[in-house]
Amino acid sequence: MLVLLPPSEGKAASGRGAALKPQSLSLPGLSAARAAVLDELVELCTGDEGKAREVLGLSEGLRGEVAKNAALRTAGTRPAGEVYTGVLYDALGLASLDPAAKRRAARALLVFSGLWGALRVTDRIPSYRCSMGVRLPGLGALGTHWRGPLAEALPPAAGSGLVLDLRSTAYAAAWKPQGEVAGRTATVRVLHAPTRKVVSHFNKATKGRIVRSLLSSGAAPEGPGELVEALRDLGYVVEARTPARGDRAWSLDVLVTEVH
């Protein structure tokens, strides 16, 4: 099982570990694309602060994020699973998983990023600010920049099993599973059952709890159909929409009665 996650806008401070070692990151096929974004982002943020804030979409109150990006090559690192915070990651609670579930998380979870493309939660990175929606002056739109490299690197990472896609729209656009990989992919919406509406906060929190439940239980669904059964066994109310073709992803709705 491969679980595709969005990053979080909020991030923990850089760690006290060694500085970034790009060659140590997972998915080495993304190295050249990562270097291109890193080089331009650091150059942008060591120059005119106002221009950097405009490009990155940062308010005056977030000007410290520019200095953070300028120091990416020398800042201390920590595992990506500790860097990403926010609602989904709070609900996922990687740090409090038991040892077996942590090992499953290291194998299964892949976090998408405007700067890094995609990362394992064990990859050591500094804290940064660069969303997939950013358009850098030299490279252009990061979503477009990443499509080719991710299309090459991710099908092998997906292996032959289930792909559970929990990404938000901007990150989902950077890589869309194709062909037989798409046929074993499931996307998930979380709906407030009484209104049938998506509400952002509990959408993220429920997705975090779903991942935690799967990791903690040791469930190993091999395809979308088995995922539906596993989630129902874990107590979730799931409605599945099966695709008309075998090269299309399944769409799952998880219904939640309480907003929390």
PDB file of N, CA and C in Angstrom, residues 58-161:
ATOM      1  N   LEU A  58       3.161  35.358   0.703  1.00  0.00           N
ATOM      2  CA  LEU A  58       3.295  35.505   2.148  1.00  0.00           C
ATOM      3  C   LEU A  58       2.916  36.912   2.590  1.00  0.00           C
ATOM      4  N   SER A  59       2.207  37.009   3.681  1.00  0.00           N
ATOM      5  CA  SER A  59       1.856  38.298   4.261  1.00  0.00           C
ATOM      6  C   SER A  59       3.055  38.882   5.004  1.00  0.00           C
ATOM      7  N   GLU A  60       2.920  40.134   5.408  1.00  0.00           N
ATOM      8  CA  GLU A  60       3.968  40.787   6.191  1.00  0.00           C
ATOM      9  C   GLU A  60       4.281  40.002   7.457  1.00  0.00           C
ATOM     10  N   GLY A  61       3.243  39.447   8.062  1.00  0.00           N
ATOM     11  CA  GLY A  61       3.444  38.696   9.294  1.00  0.00           C
ATOM     12  C   GLY A  61       4.221  37.404   9.109  1.00  0.00           C
ATOM     13  N   LEU A  62       4.384  36.967   7.864  1.00  0.00           N
ATOM     14  CA  LEU A  62       5.115  35.721   7.594  1.00  0.00           C
ATOM     15  C   LEU A  62       6.472  35.993   6.949  1.00  0.00           C
ATOM     16  N   ARG A  63       6.984  37.204   7.124  1.00  0.00           N
ATOM     17  CA  ARG A  63       8.255  37.543   6.491  1.00  0.00           C
ATOM     18  C   ARG A  63       9.394  36.649   6.977  1.00  0.00           C
ATOM     19  N   GLY A  64       9.288  36.110   8.177  1.00  0.00           N
ATOM     20  CA  GLY A  64      10.308  35.204   8.688  1.00  0.00           C
ATOM     21  C   GLY A  64      10.471  33.942   7.851  1.00  0.00           C
ATOM     22  N   GLU A  65       9.439  33.579   7.101  1.00  0.00           N
ATOM     23  CA  GLU A  65       9.523  32.404   6.242  1.00  0.00           C
ATOM     24  C   GLU A  65      10.528  32.609   5.103  1.00  0.00           C
ATOM     25  N   VAL A  66      10.720  33.868   4.695  1.00  0.00           N
ATOM     26  CA  VAL A  66      11.696  34.163   3.643  1.00  0.00           C
ATOM     27  C   VAL A  66      13.104  33.857   4.141  1.00  0.00           C
ATOM     28  N   ALA A  67      13.426  34.322   5.350  1.00  0.00           N
ATOM     29  CA  ALA A  67      14.741  34.047   5.933  1.00  0.00           C
ATOM     30  C   ALA A  67      14.934  32.545   6.139  1.00  0.00           C
ATOM     31  N   LYS A  68      13.867  31.855   6.514  1.00  0.00           N
ATOM     32  CA  LYS A  68      13.939  30.395   6.680  1.00  0.00           C
ATOM     33  C   LYS A  68      14.349  29.726   5.368  1.00  0.00           C
ATOM     34  N   ASN A  69      13.732  30.133   4.277  1.00  0.00           N
ATOM     35  CA  ASN A  69      14.074  29.555   2.982  1.00  0.00           C
ATOM     36  C   ASN A  69      15.492  29.901   2.551  1.00  0.00           C
ATOM     37  N   ALA A  70      15.948  31.103   2.882  1.00  0.00           N
ATOM     38  CA  ALA A  70      17.300  31.504   2.501  1.00  0.00           C
ATOM     39  C   ALA A  70      18.358  30.615   3.152  1.00  0.00           C
ATOM     40  N   ALA A  71      18.020  30.036   4.299  1.00  0.00           N
ATOM     41  CA  ALA A  71      18.981  29.232   5.055  1.00  0.00           C
ATOM     42  C   ALA A  71      18.792  27.737   4.874  1.00  0.00           C
ATOM     43  N   LEU A  72      18.068  27.315   3.837  1.00  0.00           N
ATOM     44  CA  LEU A  72      17.725  25.899   3.691  1.00  0.00           C
ATOM     45  C   LEU A  72      18.943  24.981   3.635  1.00  0.00           C
ATOM     46  N   ARG A  73      20.028  25.438   3.056  1.00  0.00           N
ATOM     47  CA  ARG A  73      21.186  24.550   2.879  1.00  0.00           C
ATOM     48  C   ARG A  73      21.968  24.334   4.179  1.00  0.00           C
ATOM     49  N   THR A  74      21.821  25.241   5.132  1.00  0.00           N
ATOM     50  CA  THR A  74      22.606  25.135   6.363  1.00  0.00           C
ATOM     51  C   THR A  74      21.758  24.835   7.589  1.00  0.00           C
ATOM     52  N   ALA A  75      20.439  24.955   7.491  1.00  0.00           N
ATOM     53  CA  ALA A  75      19.563  24.720   8.643  1.00  0.00           C
ATOM     54  C   ALA A  75      19.601  23.255   9.063  1.00  0.00           C
ATOM     55  N   GLY A  76      19.348  23.015  10.335  1.00  0.00           N
ATOM     56  CA  GLY A  76      19.266  21.642  10.819  1.00  0.00           C
ATOM     57  C   GLY A  76      18.046  20.933  10.251  1.00  0.00           C
ATOM     58  N   THR A  77      18.095  19.631  10.239  1.00  0.00           N
ATOM     59  CA  THR A  77      17.010  18.833   9.667  1.00  0.00           C
ATOM     60  C   THR A  77      16.364  17.949  10.711  1.00  0.00           C
ATOM     61  N   ARG A  78      15.205  17.462  10.372  1.00  0.00           N
ATOM     62  CA  ARG A  78      14.514  16.434  11.161  1.00  0.00           C
ATOM     63  C   ARG A  78      13.676  15.608  10.191  1.00  0.00           C
ATOM     64  N   PRO A  79      13.197  14.438  10.598  1.00  0.00           N
ATOM     65  CA  PRO A  79      12.385  13.635   9.679  1.00  0.00           C
ATOM     66  C   PRO A  79      11.163  14.409   9.197  1.00  0.00           C
ATOM     67  N   ALA A  80      10.827  14.227   7.936  1.00  0.00           N
ATOM     68  CA  ALA A  80       9.687  14.944   7.367  1.00  0.00           C
ATOM     69  C   ALA A  80       8.414  14.713   8.167  1.00  0.00           C
ATOM     70  N   GLY A  81       8.268  13.523   8.716  1.00  0.00           N
ATOM     71  CA  GLY A  81       7.088  13.234   9.522  1.00  0.00           C
ATOM     72  C   GLY A  81       6.994  14.077  10.772  1.00  0.00           C
ATOM     73  N   GLU A  82       8.109  14.658  11.210  1.00  0.00           N
ATOM     74  CA  GLU A  82       8.102  15.591  12.335  1.00  0.00           C
ATOM     75  C   GLU A  82       7.967  17.033  11.867  1.00  0.00           C
ATOM     76  N   VAL A  83       8.426  17.323  10.659  1.00  0.00           N
ATOM     77  CA  VAL A  83       8.361  18.692  10.137  1.00  0.00           C
ATOM     78  C   VAL A  83       6.914  19.095   9.845  1.00  0.00           C
ATOM     79  N   TYR A  84       6.156  18.197   9.222  1.00  0.00           N
ATOM     80  CA  TYR A  84       4.783  18.536   8.847  1.00  0.00           C
ATOM     81  C   TYR A  84       3.874  18.460  10.061  1.00  0.00           C
ATOM     82  N   THR A  85       3.139  19.555  10.285  1.00  0.00           N
ATOM     83  CA  THR A  85       2.197  19.637  11.409  1.00  0.00           C
ATOM     84  C   THR A  85       0.818  19.941  10.822  1.00  0.00           C
ATOM     85  N   GLY A  86      -0.089  20.435  11.624  1.00  0.00           N
ATOM     86  CA  GLY A  86      -1.410  20.747  11.107  1.00  0.00           C
ATOM     87  C   GLY A  86      -2.414  19.648  11.388  1.00  0.00           C
ATOM     88  N   VAL A  87      -3.624  19.861  10.924  1.00  0.00           N
ATOM     89  CA  VAL A  87      -4.760  19.034  11.328  1.00  0.00           C
ATOM     90  C   VAL A  87      -4.580  17.568  10.946  1.00  0.00           C
ATOM     91  N   LEU A  88      -4.243  17.298   9.694  1.00  0.00           N
ATOM     92  CA  LEU A  88      -4.101  15.907   9.250  1.00  0.00           C
ATOM     93  C   LEU A  88      -3.006  15.199  10.032  1.00  0.00           C
ATOM     94  N   TYR A  89      -1.871  15.864  10.193  1.00  0.00           N
ATOM     95  CA  TYR A  89      -0.729  15.223  10.852  1.00  0.00           C
ATOM     96  C   TYR A  89      -0.935  15.096  12.356  1.00  0.00           C
ATOM     97  N   ASP A  90      -1.665  16.041  12.956  1.00  0.00           N
ATOM     98  CA  ASP A  90      -2.021  15.892  14.371  1.00  0.00           C
ATOM     99  C   ASP A  90      -2.894  14.658  14.564  1.00  0.00           C
ATOM    100  N   ALA A  91      -3.868  14.462  13.674  1.00  0.00           N
ATOM    101  CA  ALA A  91      -4.757  13.303  13.795  1.00  0.00           C
ATOM    102  C   ALA A  91      -4.021  12.003  13.495  1.00  0.00           C
ATOM    103  N   LEU A  92      -3.077  12.060  12.565  1.00  0.00           N
ATOM    104  CA  LEU A  92      -2.283  10.872  12.230  1.00  0.00           C
ATOM    105  C   LEU A  92      -1.384  10.461  13.392  1.00  0.00           C
ATOM    106  N   GLY A  93      -0.784  11.432  14.064  1.00  0.00           N
ATOM    107  CA  GLY A  93      -0.005  11.155  15.278  1.00  0.00           C
ATOM    108  C   GLY A  93       1.120  10.158  15.077  1.00  0.00           C
ATOM    109  N   LEU A  94       1.985  10.423  14.124  1.00  0.00           N
ATOM    110  CA  LEU A  94       3.067   9.480  13.831  1.00  0.00           C
ATOM    111  C   LEU A  94       3.909   9.139  15.051  1.00  0.00           C
ATOM    112  N   ALA A  95       4.198  10.133  15.873  1.00  0.00           N
ATOM    113  CA  ALA A  95       5.103   9.925  17.011  1.00  0.00           C
ATOM    114  C   ALA A  95       4.546   8.932  18.014  1.00  0.00           C
ATOM    115  N   SER A  96       3.216   8.824  18.111  1.00  0.00           N
ATOM    116  CA  SER A  96       2.616   7.953  19.123  1.00  0.00           C
ATOM    117  C   SER A  96       2.227   6.580  18.582  1.00  0.00           C
ATOM    118  N   LEU A  97       2.555   6.288  17.332  1.00  0.00           N
ATOM    119  CA  LEU A  97       2.293   4.958  16.792  1.00  0.00           C
ATOM    120  C   LEU A  97       3.191   3.932  17.462  1.00  0.00           C
ATOM    121  N   ASP A  98       2.742   2.690  17.530  1.00  0.00           N
ATOM    122  CA  ASP A  98       3.608   1.641  18.069  1.00  0.00           C
ATOM    123  C   ASP A  98       4.704   1.323  17.052  1.00  0.00           C
ATOM    124  N   PRO A  99       5.771   0.639  17.463  1.00  0.00           N
ATOM    125  CA  PRO A  99       6.912   0.417  16.565  1.00  0.00           C
ATOM    126  C   PRO A  99       6.550  -0.246  15.245  1.00  0.00           C
ATOM    127  N   ALA A 100       5.654  -1.222  15.266  1.00  0.00           N
ATOM    128  CA  ALA A 100       5.274  -1.897  14.017  1.00  0.00           C
ATOM    129  C   ALA A 100       4.546  -0.937  13.090  1.00  0.00           C
ATOM    130  N   ALA A 101       3.659  -0.107  13.637  1.00  0.00           N
ATOM    131  CA  ALA A 101       2.929   0.861  12.813  1.00  0.00           C
ATOM    132  C   ALA A 101       3.867   1.925  12.259  1.00  0.00           C
ATOM    133  N   LYS A 102       4.878   2.310  13.029  1.00  0.00           N
ATOM    134  CA  LYS A 102       5.866   3.276  12.532  1.00  0.00           C
ATOM    135  C   LYS A 102       6.633   2.700  11.352  1.00  0.00           C
ATOM    136  N   ARG A 103       6.952   1.422  11.404  1.00  0.00           N
ATOM    137  CA  ARG A 103       7.647   0.793  10.282  1.00  0.00           C
ATOM    138  C   ARG A 103       6.751   0.768   9.047  1.00  0.00           C
ATOM    139  N   ARG A 104       5.465   0.492   9.268  1.00  0.00           N
ATOM    140  CA  ARG A 104       4.532   0.511   8.141  1.00  0.00           C
ATOM    141  C   ARG A 104       4.419   1.919   7.559  1.00  0.00           C
ATOM    142  N   ALA A 105       4.412   2.937   8.427  1.00  0.00           N
ATOM    143  CA  ALA A 105       4.339   4.326   7.958  1.00  0.00           C
ATOM    144  C   ALA A 105       5.554   4.682   7.117  1.00  0.00           C
ATOM    145  N   ALA A 106       6.727   4.235   7.539  1.00  0.00           N
ATOM    146  CA  ALA A 106       7.955   4.536   6.791  1.00  0.00           C
ATOM    147  C   ALA A 106       7.909   3.953   5.389  1.00  0.00           C
ATOM    148  N   ARG A 107       7.267   2.788   5.251  1.00  0.00           N
ATOM    149  CA  ARG A 107       7.170   2.147   3.932  1.00  0.00           C
ATOM    150  C   ARG A 107       6.041   2.715   3.088  1.00  0.00           C
ATOM    151  N   ALA A 108       4.930   3.094   3.730  1.00  0.00           N
ATOM    152  CA  ALA A 108       3.699   3.365   2.991  1.00  0.00           C
ATOM    153  C   ALA A 108       3.451   4.829   2.677  1.00  0.00           C
ATOM    154  N   LEU A 109       3.912   5.740   3.512  1.00  0.00           N
ATOM    155  CA  LEU A 109       3.492   7.137   3.375  1.00  0.00           C
ATOM    156  C   LEU A 109       4.416   7.912   2.448  1.00  0.00           C
ATOM    157  N   LEU A 110       3.815   8.710   1.578  1.00  0.00           N
ATOM    158  CA  LEU A 110       4.556   9.562   0.653  1.00  0.00           C
ATOM    159  C   LEU A 110       3.906  10.944   0.693  1.00  0.00           C
ATOM    160  N   VAL A 111       4.700  11.942   1.107  1.00  0.00           N
ATOM    161  CA  VAL A 111       4.188  13.307   1.256  1.00  0.00           C
ATOM    162  C   VAL A 111       4.628  14.136   0.049  1.00  0.00           C
ATOM    163  N   PHE A 112       3.673  14.794  -0.597  1.00  0.00           N
ATOM    164  CA  PHE A 112       3.976  15.636  -1.754  1.00  0.00           C
ATOM    165  C   PHE A 112       4.396  17.023  -1.296  1.00  0.00           C
ATOM    166  N   SER A 113       5.222  17.695  -2.118  1.00  0.00           N
ATOM    167  CA  SER A 113       5.820  18.960  -1.702  1.00  0.00           C
ATOM    168  C   SER A 113       6.175  19.801  -2.912  1.00  0.00           C
ATOM    169  N   GLY A 114       5.929  21.115  -2.814  1.00  0.00           N
ATOM    170  CA  GLY A 114       6.345  22.001  -3.884  1.00  0.00           C
ATOM    171  C   GLY A 114       7.843  22.086  -4.038  1.00  0.00           C
ATOM    172  N   LEU A 115       8.571  21.914  -2.948  1.00  0.00           N
ATOM    173  CA  LEU A 115      10.032  21.980  -2.982  1.00  0.00           C
ATOM    174  C   LEU A 115      10.671  20.641  -3.300  1.00  0.00           C
ATOM    175  N   TRP A 116      10.196  19.570  -2.702  1.00  0.00           N
ATOM    176  CA  TRP A 116      10.873  18.272  -2.805  1.00  0.00           C
ATOM    177  C   TRP A 116      10.204  17.307  -3.775  1.00  0.00           C
ATOM    178  N   GLY A 117       9.050  17.636  -4.278  1.00  0.00           N
ATOM    179  CA  GLY A 117       8.328  16.714  -5.153  1.00  0.00           C
ATOM    180  C   GLY A 117       7.531  15.714  -4.348  1.00  0.00           C
ATOM    181  N   ALA A 118       8.212  14.751  -3.749  1.00  0.00           N
ATOM    182  CA  ALA A 118       7.586  13.779  -2.855  1.00  0.00           C
ATOM    183  C   ALA A 118       8.664  13.227  -1.932  1.00  0.00           C
ATOM    184  N   LEU A 119       8.265  12.900  -0.707  1.00  0.00           N
ATOM    185  CA  LEU A 119       9.194  12.461   0.333  1.00  0.00           C
ATOM    186  C   LEU A 119       8.607  11.312   1.131  1.00  0.00           C
ATOM    187  N   ARG A 120       9.476  10.453   1.642  1.00  0.00           N
ATOM    188  CA  ARG A 120       9.093   9.532   2.698  1.00  0.00           C
ATOM    189  C   ARG A 120       9.100  10.296   4.023  1.00  0.00           C
ATOM    190  N   VAL A 121       8.323   9.825   4.998  1.00  0.00           N
ATOM    191  CA  VAL A 121       8.266  10.545   6.276  1.00  0.00           C
ATOM    192  C   VAL A 121       9.572  10.431   7.052  1.00  0.00           C
ATOM    193  N   THR A 122      10.436   9.523   6.657  1.00  0.00           N
ATOM    194  CA  THR A 122      11.738   9.374   7.316  1.00  0.00           C
ATOM    195  C   THR A 122      12.827  10.240   6.695  1.00  0.00           C
ATOM    196  N   ASP A 123      12.568  10.855   5.554  1.00  0.00           N
ATOM    197  CA  ASP A 123      13.561  11.725   4.919  1.00  0.00           C
ATOM    198  C   ASP A 123      13.806  12.946   5.798  1.00  0.00           C
ATOM    199  N   ARG A 124      15.068  13.300   5.992  1.00  0.00           N
ATOM    200  CA  ARG A 124      15.417  14.422   6.850  1.00  0.00           C
ATOM    201  C   ARG A 124      15.483  15.705   6.018  1.00  0.00           C
ATOM    202  N   ILE A 125      14.667  16.685   6.421  1.00  0.00           N
ATOM    203  CA  ILE A 125      14.600  17.960   5.706  1.00  0.00           C
ATOM    204  C   ILE A 125      14.543  19.105   6.713  1.00  0.00           C
ATOM    205  N   PRO A 126      14.940  20.309   6.281  1.00  0.00           N
ATOM    206  CA  PRO A 126      14.720  21.491   7.122  1.00  0.00           C
ATOM    207  C   PRO A 126      13.293  21.991   6.941  1.00  0.00           C
ATOM    208  N   SER A 127      12.847  22.832   7.849  1.00  0.00           N
ATOM    209  CA  SER A 127      11.558  23.489   7.681  1.00  0.00           C
ATOM    210  C   SER A 127      11.651  24.476   6.526  1.00  0.00           C
ATOM    211  N   TYR A 128      10.554  24.643   5.781  1.00  0.00           N
ATOM    212  CA  TYR A 128      10.580  25.490   4.584  1.00  0.00           C
ATOM    213  C   TYR A 128       9.184  26.030   4.318  1.00  0.00           C
ATOM    214  N   ARG A 129       9.086  26.924   3.337  1.00  0.00           N
ATOM    215  CA  ARG A 129       7.771  27.414   2.910  1.00  0.00           C
ATOM    216  C   ARG A 129       7.770  27.531   1.393  1.00  0.00           C
ATOM    217  N   CYS A 130       7.060  26.634   0.721  1.00  0.00           N
ATOM    218  CA  CYS A 130       6.992  26.663  -0.734  1.00  0.00           C
ATOM    219  C   CYS A 130       5.895  25.697  -1.172  1.00  0.00           C
ATOM    220  N   SER A 131       4.729  26.221  -1.468  1.00  0.00           N
ATOM    221  CA  SER A 131       3.608  25.366  -1.826  1.00  0.00           C
ATOM    222  C   SER A 131       3.663  24.975  -3.298  1.00  0.00           C
ATOM    223  N   MET A 132       2.887  23.981  -3.664  1.00  0.00           N
ATOM    224  CA  MET A 132       2.845  23.529  -5.051  1.00  0.00           C
ATOM    225  C   MET A 132       2.223  24.587  -5.958  1.00  0.00           C
ATOM    226  N   GLY A 133       1.480  25.527  -5.389  1.00  0.00           N
ATOM    227  CA  GLY A 133       0.857  26.566  -6.189  1.00  0.00           C
ATOM    228  C   GLY A 133       1.767  27.724  -6.547  1.00  0.00           C
ATOM    229  N   VAL A 134       3.013  27.703  -6.064  1.00  0.00           N
ATOM    230  CA  VAL A 134       3.965  28.792  -6.327  1.00  0.00           C
ATOM    231  C   VAL A 134       4.426  28.757  -7.784  1.00  0.00           C
ATOM    232  N   ARG A 135       4.626  29.943  -8.345  1.00  0.00           N
ATOM    233  CA  ARG A 135       5.210  30.092  -9.682  1.00  0.00           C
ATOM    234  C   ARG A 135       6.539  30.829  -9.514  1.00  0.00           C
ATOM    235  N   LEU A 136       7.639  30.122  -9.607  1.00  0.00           N
ATOM    236  CA  LEU A 136       8.957  30.747  -9.465  1.00  0.00           C
ATOM    237  C   LEU A 136       9.318  31.481 -10.756  1.00  0.00           C
ATOM    238  N   PRO A 137      10.039  32.609 -10.638  1.00  0.00           N
ATOM    239  CA  PRO A 137      10.336  33.407 -11.837  1.00  0.00           C
ATOM    240  C   PRO A 137      11.046  32.637 -12.944  1.00  0.00           C
ATOM    241  N   GLY A 138      11.970  31.742 -12.574  1.00  0.00           N
ATOM    242  CA  GLY A 138      12.720  31.005 -13.585  1.00  0.00           C
ATOM    243  C   GLY A 138      12.059  29.707 -14.013  1.00  0.00           C
ATOM    244  N   LEU A 139      11.610  28.914 -13.046  1.00  0.00           N
ATOM    245  CA  LEU A 139      11.055  27.586 -13.336  1.00  0.00           C
ATOM    246  C   LEU A 139       9.589  27.633 -13.728  1.00  0.00           C
ATOM    247  N   GLY A 140       8.892  28.678 -13.331  1.00  0.00           N
ATOM    248  CA  GLY A 140       7.466  28.745 -13.609  1.00  0.00           C
ATOM    249  C   GLY A 140       6.659  27.998 -12.557  1.00  0.00           C
ATOM    250  N   ALA A 141       5.474  27.549 -12.928  1.00  0.00           N
ATOM    251  CA  ALA A 141       4.566  26.884 -12.002  1.00  0.00           C
ATOM    252  C   ALA A 141       5.159  25.563 -11.527  1.00  0.00           C
ATOM    253  N   LEU A 142       5.213  25.392 -10.210  1.00  0.00           N
ATOM    254  CA  LEU A 142       5.840  24.177  -9.675  1.00  0.00           C
ATOM    255  C   LEU A 142       5.023  22.928 -10.003  1.00  0.00           C
ATOM    256  N   GLY A 143       3.709  23.053 -10.055  1.00  0.00           N
ATOM    257  CA  GLY A 143       2.913  21.888 -10.434  1.00  0.00           C
ATOM    258  C   GLY A 143       3.306  21.352 -11.793  1.00  0.00           C
ATOM    259  N   THR A 144       3.581  22.247 -12.723  1.00  0.00           N
ATOM    260  CA  THR A 144       4.019  21.846 -14.062  1.00  0.00           C
ATOM    261  C   THR A 144       5.444  21.302 -14.027  1.00  0.00           C
ATOM    262  N   HIS A 145       6.305  21.955 -13.258  1.00  0.00           N
ATOM    263  CA  HIS A 145       7.699  21.522 -13.137  1.00  0.00           C
ATOM    264  C   HIS A 145       7.798  20.071 -12.673  1.00  0.00           C
ATOM    265  N   TRP A 146       6.901  19.676 -11.762  1.00  0.00           N
ATOM    266  CA  TRP A 146       7.026  18.353 -11.158  1.00  0.00           C
ATOM    267  C   TRP A 146       6.365  17.234 -11.956  1.00  0.00           C
ATOM    268  N   ARG A 147       5.532  17.560 -12.909  1.00  0.00           N
ATOM    269  CA  ARG A 147       4.748  16.497 -13.561  1.00  0.00           C
ATOM    270  C   ARG A 147       5.618  15.447 -14.233  1.00  0.00           C
ATOM    271  N   GLY A 148       6.588  15.876 -15.010  1.00  0.00           N
ATOM    272  CA  GLY A 148       7.432  14.914 -15.701  1.00  0.00           C
ATOM    273  C   GLY A 148       8.250  14.052 -14.758  1.00  0.00           C
ATOM    274  N   PRO A 149       9.021  14.663 -13.825  1.00  0.00           N
ATOM    275  CA  PRO A 149       9.811  13.856 -12.893  1.00  0.00           C
ATOM    276  C   PRO A 149       8.967  12.909 -12.045  1.00  0.00           C
ATOM    277  N   LEU A 150       7.815  13.371 -11.566  1.00  0.00           N
ATOM    278  CA  LEU A 150       6.968  12.492 -10.754  1.00  0.00           C
ATOM    279  C   LEU A 150       6.376  11.356 -11.579  1.00  0.00           C
ATOM    280  N   ALA A 151       6.047  11.639 -12.833  1.00  0.00           N
ATOM    281  CA  ALA A 151       5.512  10.591 -13.708  1.00  0.00           C
ATOM    282  C   ALA A 151       6.518   9.476 -13.928  1.00  0.00           C
ATOM    283  N   GLU A 152       7.807   9.799 -13.881  1.00  0.00           N
ATOM    284  CA  GLU A 152       8.860   8.792 -14.026  1.00  0.00           C
ATOM    285  C   GLU A 152       9.115   8.047 -12.723  1.00  0.00           C
ATOM    286  N   ALA A 153       9.107   8.785 -11.601  1.00  0.00           N
ATOM    287  CA  ALA A 153       9.557   8.210 -10.331  1.00  0.00           C
ATOM    288  C   ALA A 153       8.477   7.445  -9.579  1.00  0.00           C
ATOM    289  N   LEU A 154       7.211   7.829  -9.727  1.00  0.00           N
ATOM    290  CA  LEU A 154       6.204   7.282  -8.827  1.00  0.00           C
ATOM    291  C   LEU A 154       5.612   5.938  -9.223  1.00  0.00           C
ATOM    292  N   PRO A 155       5.435   5.614 -10.502  1.00  0.00           N
ATOM    293  CA  PRO A 155       4.918   4.269 -10.789  1.00  0.00           C
ATOM    294  C   PRO A 155       5.761   3.146 -10.177  1.00  0.00           C
ATOM    295  N   PRO A 156       7.107   3.201 -10.236  1.00  0.00           N
ATOM    296  CA  PRO A 156       7.867   2.155  -9.550  1.00  0.00           C
ATOM    297  C   PRO A 156       7.645   2.173  -8.038  1.00  0.00           C
ATOM    298  N   ALA A 157       7.494   3.371  -7.450  1.00  0.00           N
ATOM    299  CA  ALA A 157       7.261   3.462  -6.010  1.00  0.00           C
ATOM    300  C   ALA A 157       5.914   2.873  -5.630  1.00  0.00           C
ATOM    301  N   ALA A 158       4.956   2.941  -6.548  1.00  0.00           N
ATOM    302  CA  ALA A 158       3.617   2.410  -6.269  1.00  0.00           C
ATOM    303  C   ALA A 158       3.599   0.886  -6.265  1.00  0.00           C
ATOM    304  N   GLY A 159       4.619   0.254  -6.862  1.00  0.00           N
ATOM    305  CA  GLY A 159       4.676  -1.196  -6.869  1.00  0.00           C
ATOM    306  C   GLY A 159       3.457  -1.804  -7.544  1.00  0.00           C
ATOM    307  N   SER A 160       2.933  -2.859  -6.953  1.00  0.00           N
ATOM    308  CA  SER A 160       1.791  -3.560  -7.554  1.00  0.00           C
ATOM    309  C   SER A 160       0.562  -3.537  -6.659  1.00  0.00           C
ATOM    310  N   GLY A 161       0.603  -2.714  -5.594  1.00  0.00           N
ATOM    311  CA  GLY A 161      -0.490  -2.728  -4.636  1.00  0.00           C
ATOM    312  C   GLY A 161      -1.381  -1.504  -4.705  1.00  0.00           C
TER     313      GLY A 161
END
